[in-house]
Amino acid sequence: ATAVMVEDYSDQPGWRGEPLFTPERFAEIAVEADRRGLQIAWAALRLGVDFLRLRRRTPEQLPARVGATLAGLGTTFVKLGQGLSLRWDLLPAPYREALARLHSNVPPFPGDQAIGTVERAFGQPIERLFAHFDGIPLAAASVAQIHTARLHDGRDVVVKITRPGIQAQVEADLRLLRRTLRIGQWLWPPLKRQRPLELADELAGFLRNEIDMRHEAQNMRRMASVIDPLAPVTLPHVIDPFVAHEVLVQERSRGAHLESAYGTPGAPALASALLDAYVHQLFGAGVFHADPHPGNLFVLQDGRLCLHDFGSIGVLDPASRLALGGMVEAIACNDAPAVLDTAIALGFFQP
């Protein structure tokens, strides 16, 4: 989208005298970047050896090795694998299937670390915050893992906790990415046409927002006003005031991943509900859930579709909505010049 509204972060560091990055913080990121560079190089070397060793004897093991390597390298590379798992035009099916497991099947971190993070975030022992807290995670993903809990008023909730050290790791990865892209542009000048540094900046903003649970809570509150009126679709709501930089408490939605409905009699209704929900978000509200991969779509026990993970939402201004609608119409009419015009209007290409 060309027009993305600026969110209000007046309550966050950097707006009221608290610096986002101090000299000490920059030094920490630099050290982490050097360490991560060695870690990434070693992982790439091991994967290259595995590829040479297995490609003739047991090539069927290679997709799992690629997935495990990306999972071991942490959030940034898990996100890369998740994106590649949706690219039917780039990867064969075994690799897509292996990388698709990164949507919801990432190794968890210990429960005692999760409890410590929650207690530090809210300044109280876990037993005062919750009537029950399950130290075994319900699920683990690239940014955070989820634990089930029960509030003292009896409500069942889930507690979303970011991975330890994730902020320093992401900043180091982004620093390495920009360094690599600069070298790539110097070695191959035509790369500049693809504006790789701008793409890296966009990725940086996306990742920094996604690892801040306060940002996700704000997105969830905003999306609730958009999705709540839709009867067949819902989302979990934030449990205030249990929101911090590293922790988010939300309603528990009991259901199964969307792929469990593939091929069932209820699948057409779910597909229709999902399409209608996105038409409403894109063209009606101008605010939409921007990360609808299969791991974030659930079917509830009552048959409703539930959207999860609001670390990233998109916002379209009226002009962009009109251009997007024109693109859909042009594609349906097989009007290639109009598709190009609307793509330029949306900012996909430079005029």
Short mmCIF file of C-alpha atoms in Angstrom, two decimals:
data_model
loop_
_atom_site.label_atom_id
_atom_site.label_comp_id
_atom_site.label_asym_id
_atom_site.label_seq_id
_atom_site.Cartn_x
_atom_site.Cartn_y
_atom_site.Cartn_z
CA ALA A 1 0.00 0.00 0.00
CA THR A 2 1.29 3.44 -0.85
CA ALA A 3 -0.43 5.27 1.98
CA VAL A 4 0.12 3.83 5.44
CA MET A 5 -1.20 5.89 8.32
CA VAL A 6 1.20 6.80 11.10
CA GLU A 7 0.29 5.11 14.39
CA ASP A 8 0.44 6.95 17.71
CA TYR A 9 3.45 5.79 19.72
CA SER A 10 3.59 8.72 22.12
CA ASP A 11 3.67 6.29 25.03
CA GLN A 12 6.76 4.45 23.75
CA PRO A 13 10.49 5.05 24.29
CA GLY A 14 11.91 7.87 22.24
CA TRP A 15 8.85 10.12 22.53
CA ARG A 16 9.16 11.29 26.11
CA GLY A 17 12.86 11.65 26.61
CA GLU A 18 13.77 7.95 26.75
CA PRO A 19 16.24 7.24 23.92
CA LEU A 20 15.52 4.32 21.62
CA PHE A 21 19.23 3.65 20.99
CA THR A 22 22.03 4.77 23.30
CA PRO A 23 25.73 4.50 22.39
CA GLU A 24 25.90 1.43 24.62
CA ARG A 25 22.96 -0.06 22.71
CA PHE A 26 24.65 0.56 19.37
CA ALA A 27 27.82 -1.12 20.67
CA GLU A 28 25.77 -4.11 21.83
CA ILE A 29 24.13 -4.42 18.41
CA ALA A 30 27.52 -4.20 16.66
CA VAL A 31 28.96 -6.99 18.81
CA GLU A 32 25.83 -9.08 18.24
CA ALA A 33 26.07 -8.48 14.48
CA ASP A 34 29.63 -9.80 14.40
CA ARG A 35 28.63 -12.85 16.44
CA ARG A 36 25.57 -13.43 14.24
CA GLY A 37 27.69 -13.13 11.11
CA LEU A 38 29.85 -16.02 12.28
CA GLN A 39 26.80 -18.03 13.34
CA ILE A 40 25.09 -17.52 9.96
CA ALA A 41 28.28 -18.36 8.04
CA TRP A 42 28.75 -21.57 10.05
CA ALA A 43 25.10 -22.59 9.49
CA ALA A 44 25.41 -21.91 5.75
CA LEU A 45 28.61 -23.97 5.58
CA ARG A 46 26.97 -26.91 7.37
CA LEU A 47 23.94 -26.72 5.09
CA GLY A 48 26.22 -26.67 2.04
CA VAL A 49 28.03 -29.78 3.28
CA ASP A 50 24.68 -31.50 3.90
CA PHE A 51 23.55 -30.61 0.39
CA LEU A 52 26.70 -32.10 -1.20
CA ARG A 53 26.50 -35.17 1.02
CA LEU A 54 22.78 -35.93 0.71
CA ARG A 55 21.73 -34.76 -2.74
CA ARG A 56 22.59 -38.09 -4.36
CA ARG A 57 22.05 -40.60 -1.54
CA THR A 58 19.03 -39.27 0.37
CA PRO A 59 17.80 -36.03 -1.25
CA GLU A 60 14.45 -36.38 0.51
CA GLN A 61 16.15 -35.31 3.75
CA LEU A 62 17.30 -31.95 2.36
CA PRO A 63 14.01 -30.01 2.82
CA ALA A 64 13.93 -30.88 6.53
CA ARG A 65 17.57 -29.82 6.90
CA VAL A 66 16.82 -26.45 5.30
CA GLY A 67 13.86 -25.92 7.63
CA ALA A 68 15.88 -26.91 10.70
CA THR A 69 18.72 -24.57 9.71
CA LEU A 70 16.39 -21.59 9.35
CA ALA A 71 14.66 -22.42 12.66
CA GLY A 72 18.02 -22.59 14.41
CA LEU A 73 19.01 -19.14 13.11
CA GLY A 74 16.05 -17.45 14.78
CA THR A 75 13.26 -15.01 14.02
CA THR A 76 14.53 -13.25 10.89
CA PHE A 77 15.33 -16.49 9.08
CA VAL A 78 12.13 -18.20 10.25
CA LYS A 79 10.23 -15.27 8.71
CA LEU A 80 12.22 -15.81 5.51
CA GLY A 81 11.27 -19.50 5.49
CA GLN A 82 7.61 -18.70 6.13
CA GLY A 83 7.56 -16.37 3.16
CA LEU A 84 9.27 -18.89 0.90
CA SER A 85 6.80 -21.61 1.92
CA LEU A 86 4.06 -19.65 0.13
CA ARG A 87 6.02 -19.26 -3.11
CA TRP A 88 4.73 -22.01 -5.37
CA ASP A 89 6.60 -20.37 -8.25
CA LEU A 90 10.01 -20.74 -6.59
CA LEU A 91 10.17 -23.97 -4.59
CA PRO A 92 9.11 -27.59 -5.19
CA ALA A 93 6.47 -29.11 -2.93
CA PRO A 94 8.80 -30.94 -0.46
CA TYR A 95 10.60 -27.69 0.40
CA ARG A 96 7.34 -25.73 0.72
CA GLU A 97 5.94 -28.37 3.04
CA ALA A 98 9.06 -28.36 5.21
CA LEU A 99 9.12 -24.58 5.44
CA ALA A 100 5.37 -24.39 6.09
CA ARG A 101 6.01 -26.11 9.42
CA LEU A 102 7.85 -22.96 10.49
CA HIS A 103 4.49 -21.17 10.73
CA SER A 104 3.63 -22.93 13.99
CA ASN A 105 6.26 -25.57 14.71
CA VAL A 106 9.33 -23.72 16.02
CA PRO A 107 11.36 -25.05 18.98
CA PRO A 108 10.11 -23.43 22.24
CA PHE A 109 12.19 -21.76 24.90
CA PRO A 110 12.03 -22.99 28.55
CA GLY A 111 8.93 -22.27 30.60
CA ASP A 112 10.89 -20.79 33.50
CA GLN A 113 12.24 -18.11 31.14
CA ALA A 114 8.69 -17.36 30.04
CA ILE A 115 7.54 -17.00 33.65
CA GLY A 116 10.46 -14.71 34.43
CA THR A 117 9.62 -12.49 31.48
CA VAL A 118 5.97 -12.19 32.57
CA GLU A 119 6.92 -11.36 36.17
CA ARG A 120 9.39 -8.69 35.07
CA ALA A 121 6.89 -7.20 32.64
CA PHE A 122 4.13 -6.73 35.22
CA GLY A 123 6.18 -6.49 38.43
CA GLN A 124 4.29 -9.24 40.26
CA PRO A 125 4.77 -12.97 40.90
CA ILE A 126 3.00 -15.25 38.47
CA GLU A 127 0.57 -16.58 41.09
CA ARG A 128 -0.74 -13.09 41.77
CA LEU A 129 -1.25 -12.39 38.09
CA PHE A 130 -3.01 -15.65 37.23
CA ALA A 131 -5.02 -18.28 39.06
CA HIS A 132 -3.25 -20.84 36.85
CA PHE A 133 -0.35 -20.56 34.40
CA ASP A 134 0.79 -23.54 32.32
CA GLY A 135 4.59 -23.55 32.09
CA ILE A 136 4.46 -25.85 29.05
CA PRO A 137 3.86 -23.75 25.91
CA LEU A 138 0.77 -24.42 23.84
CA ALA A 139 2.58 -23.31 20.67
CA ALA A 140 5.83 -21.67 19.64
CA ALA A 141 6.44 -19.42 16.66
CA SER A 142 9.23 -17.26 15.29
CA VAL A 143 8.57 -14.17 17.42
CA ALA A 144 6.86 -15.50 20.52
CA GLN A 145 5.39 -18.54 22.19
CA ILE A 146 1.98 -18.98 23.77
CA HIS A 147 1.09 -20.29 27.22
CA THR A 148 -2.41 -20.99 28.46
CA ALA A 149 -3.54 -19.41 31.73
CA ARG A 150 -6.63 -18.60 33.78
CA LEU A 151 -7.35 -15.25 35.35
CA HIS A 152 -8.55 -14.92 38.91
CA ASP A 153 -12.03 -14.05 37.59
CA GLY A 154 -12.18 -17.45 35.83
CA ARG A 155 -11.56 -16.36 32.24
CA ASP A 156 -9.34 -18.62 30.13
CA VAL A 157 -6.61 -16.66 28.35
CA VAL A 158 -3.41 -17.15 26.42
CA VAL A 159 -0.18 -15.34 27.26
CA LYS A 160 2.00 -14.41 24.30
CA ILE A 161 5.66 -13.95 25.28
CA THR A 162 8.45 -12.83 22.96
CA ARG A 163 11.60 -14.89 22.67
CA PRO A 164 14.50 -13.95 24.97
CA GLY A 165 17.07 -11.72 23.26
CA ILE A 166 14.93 -11.34 20.15
CA GLN A 167 15.39 -7.59 19.84
CA ALA A 168 19.21 -7.69 19.79
CA GLN A 169 19.15 -10.63 17.39
CA VAL A 170 16.77 -8.93 14.95
CA GLU A 171 18.76 -5.68 15.01
CA ALA A 172 21.97 -7.60 14.34
CA ASP A 173 20.36 -9.49 11.45
CA LEU A 174 19.04 -6.27 9.93
CA ARG A 175 22.49 -4.68 10.23
CA LEU A 176 24.02 -7.65 8.43
CA LEU A 177 21.31 -7.55 5.77
CA ARG A 178 21.96 -3.90 4.94
CA ARG A 179 25.71 -4.55 4.85
CA THR A 180 25.19 -7.47 2.46
CA LEU A 181 22.88 -5.47 0.20
CA ARG A 182 25.35 -2.59 -0.01
CA ILE A 183 28.08 -5.00 -1.08
CA GLY A 184 25.66 -6.60 -3.56
CA GLN A 185 24.86 -3.23 -5.13
CA TRP A 186 28.55 -2.45 -5.45
CA LEU A 187 29.30 -5.79 -7.10
CA TRP A 188 26.22 -5.76 -9.33
CA PRO A 189 24.94 -2.18 -9.98
CA PRO A 190 21.69 -3.29 -11.76
CA LEU A 191 20.51 -4.51 -8.35
CA LYS A 192 19.86 -0.86 -7.42
CA ARG A 193 16.83 -0.87 -9.73
CA GLN A 194 15.09 -3.23 -7.30
CA ARG A 195 15.61 -0.74 -4.43
CA PRO A 196 16.92 -3.44 -2.05
CA LEU A 197 17.80 -1.02 0.76
CA GLU A 198 14.24 0.31 0.75
CA LEU A 199 12.96 -3.27 0.97
CA ALA A 200 15.34 -3.87 3.87
CA ASP A 201 14.00 -0.79 5.65
CA GLU A 202 10.43 -2.02 5.12
CA LEU A 203 11.38 -5.42 6.55
CA ALA A 204 13.06 -3.69 9.49
CA GLY A 205 9.93 -1.72 10.32
CA PHE A 206 7.80 -4.85 10.04
CA LEU A 207 10.02 -6.89 12.35
CA ARG A 208 10.46 -4.14 14.95
CA ASN A 209 6.70 -3.69 15.16
CA GLU A 210 6.02 -7.42 15.34
CA ILE A 211 8.34 -7.99 18.30
CA ASP A 212 6.63 -5.24 20.32
CA MET A 213 3.53 -6.69 21.98
CA ARG A 214 2.21 -3.18 22.67
CA HIS A 215 2.09 -2.58 18.95
CA GLU A 216 0.20 -5.85 18.40
CA ALA A 217 -2.29 -4.99 21.16
CA GLN A 218 -2.94 -1.65 19.49
CA ASN A 219 -3.49 -3.41 16.16
CA MET A 220 -5.90 -5.89 17.78
CA ARG A 221 -7.99 -3.12 19.31
CA ARG A 222 -8.16 -1.39 15.95
CA MET A 223 -9.05 -4.55 14.05
CA ALA A 224 -11.72 -5.53 16.59
CA SER A 225 -13.86 -2.60 15.45
CA VAL A 226 -13.50 -3.86 11.86
CA ILE A 227 -14.05 -7.60 12.37
CA ASP A 228 -16.53 -7.75 15.27
CA PRO A 229 -19.49 -6.77 13.03
CA LEU A 230 -18.78 -9.75 10.74
CA ALA A 231 -20.82 -12.70 12.05
CA PRO A 232 -18.83 -15.63 10.52
CA VAL A 233 -15.40 -14.17 11.43
CA THR A 234 -13.88 -13.20 14.76
CA LEU A 235 -10.61 -12.49 16.53
CA PRO A 236 -9.33 -12.77 20.13
CA HIS A 237 -9.55 -9.56 22.17
CA VAL A 238 -6.87 -7.97 24.32
CA ILE A 239 -7.15 -8.44 28.08
CA ASP A 240 -6.31 -5.03 29.48
CA PRO A 241 -4.21 -3.98 31.33
CA PHE A 242 -2.02 -7.05 30.72
CA VAL A 243 0.04 -5.58 27.89
CA ALA A 244 3.79 -4.91 27.94
CA HIS A 245 6.66 -4.71 25.46
CA GLU A 246 7.37 -8.45 25.76
CA VAL A 247 4.02 -9.86 26.94
CA LEU A 248 0.44 -9.77 25.66
CA VAL A 249 -2.54 -11.46 27.31
CA GLN A 250 -5.56 -12.15 25.10
CA GLU A 251 -8.74 -14.21 25.06
CA ARG A 252 -8.34 -17.91 24.39
CA SER A 253 -9.97 -19.08 21.16
CA ARG A 254 -10.44 -22.83 21.02
CA GLY A 255 -10.20 -24.22 17.52
CA ALA A 256 -8.14 -26.01 14.88
CA HIS A 257 -5.89 -24.78 12.09
CA LEU A 258 -7.70 -23.93 8.89
CA GLU A 259 -6.07 -26.74 6.92
CA SER A 260 -8.02 -29.23 9.05
CA ALA A 261 -11.11 -28.08 7.12
CA TYR A 262 -9.62 -28.65 3.66
CA GLY A 263 -11.90 -30.94 1.66
CA THR A 264 -14.67 -30.99 4.27
CA PRO A 265 -18.32 -30.00 3.64
CA GLY A 266 -17.76 -26.78 5.59
CA ALA A 267 -14.78 -25.66 3.49
CA PRO A 268 -16.75 -23.61 0.89
CA ALA A 269 -18.47 -21.58 3.62
CA LEU A 270 -15.14 -20.88 5.31
CA ALA A 271 -13.57 -19.82 2.00
CA SER A 272 -16.50 -17.50 1.35
CA ALA A 273 -16.27 -16.03 4.85
CA LEU A 274 -12.53 -15.39 4.46
CA LEU A 275 -12.97 -13.73 1.06
CA ASP A 276 -15.88 -11.58 2.31
CA ALA A 277 -13.86 -10.57 5.37
CA TYR A 278 -10.95 -9.37 3.24
CA VAL A 279 -13.20 -7.53 0.79
CA HIS A 280 -14.65 -5.71 3.80
CA GLN A 281 -11.22 -4.98 5.30
CA LEU A 282 -9.59 -3.84 2.05
CA PHE A 283 -12.38 -1.87 0.40
CA GLY A 284 -14.72 -1.00 3.24
CA ALA A 285 -12.61 -0.32 6.31
CA GLY A 286 -9.25 0.30 4.64
CA VAL A 287 -7.54 -1.62 7.45
CA PHE A 288 -6.57 -5.27 7.04
CA HIS A 289 -4.82 -8.19 8.71
CA ALA A 290 -1.51 -8.28 6.81
CA ASP A 291 -0.20 -11.75 7.72
CA PRO A 292 -2.94 -14.27 6.81
CA HIS A 293 -0.79 -17.38 6.39
CA PRO A 294 -2.40 -20.76 7.27
CA GLY A 295 -0.85 -20.78 10.75
CA ASN A 296 -2.81 -17.64 11.66
CA LEU A 297 -6.24 -18.88 10.56
CA PHE A 298 -8.30 -21.08 12.88
CA VAL A 299 -11.72 -22.72 12.73
CA LEU A 300 -13.53 -22.43 16.06
CA GLN A 301 -15.77 -25.10 17.53
CA ASP A 302 -18.87 -23.11 16.54
CA GLY A 303 -17.73 -23.01 12.90
CA ARG A 304 -16.55 -19.40 12.81
CA LEU A 305 -13.24 -18.38 11.26
CA CYS A 306 -10.80 -16.79 13.72
CA LEU A 307 -7.89 -14.55 12.67
CA HIS A 308 -4.77 -14.56 14.86
CA ASP A 309 -1.44 -12.73 15.11
CA PHE A 310 -1.89 -9.02 14.49
CA GLY A 311 1.77 -8.04 14.64
CA SER A 312 1.29 -6.53 11.20
CA ILE A 313 -1.74 -4.73 9.76
CA GLY A 314 -2.03 -2.69 6.60
CA VAL A 315 -3.83 0.59 6.03
CA LEU A 316 -5.14 1.83 2.67
CA ASP A 317 -6.22 5.40 2.07
CA PRO A 318 -9.27 6.03 -0.20
CA ALA A 319 -7.14 6.62 -3.31
CA SER A 320 -5.29 3.34 -2.81
CA ARG A 321 -8.56 1.47 -2.24
CA LEU A 322 -9.91 2.89 -5.49
CA ALA A 323 -6.75 1.87 -7.38
CA LEU A 324 -6.83 -1.63 -5.88
CA GLY A 325 -10.46 -2.02 -6.89
CA GLY A 326 -9.54 -0.88 -10.38
CA MET A 327 -6.77 -3.50 -10.51
CA VAL A 328 -9.17 -6.31 -9.54
CA GLU A 329 -11.62 -5.15 -12.21
CA ALA A 330 -8.87 -4.86 -14.83
CA ILE A 331 -7.62 -8.40 -14.10
CA ALA A 332 -11.17 -9.76 -14.36
CA CYS A 333 -11.58 -7.99 -17.73
CA ASN A 334 -8.13 -9.10 -18.98
CA ASP A 335 -7.20 -5.43 -19.47
CA ALA A 336 -3.39 -5.43 -19.26
CA PRO A 337 -2.86 -1.64 -19.76
CA ALA A 338 -5.30 -0.88 -16.92
CA VAL A 339 -3.53 -3.39 -14.67
CA LEU A 340 -0.25 -1.56 -15.31
CA ASP A 341 -1.85 1.84 -14.66
CA THR A 342 -3.30 0.74 -11.33
CA ALA A 343 -0.04 -0.97 -10.35
CA ILE A 344 1.77 2.33 -10.88
CA ALA A 345 -0.94 4.16 -8.92
CA LEU A 346 -0.41 1.72 -6.04
CA GLY A 347 3.34 2.33 -6.09
CA PHE A 348 4.34 -1.17 -7.20
CA PHE A 349 6.45 0.31 -10.01
CA GLN A 350 8.19 3.58 -10.66
CA PRO A 351 6.43 5.51 -13.48
#
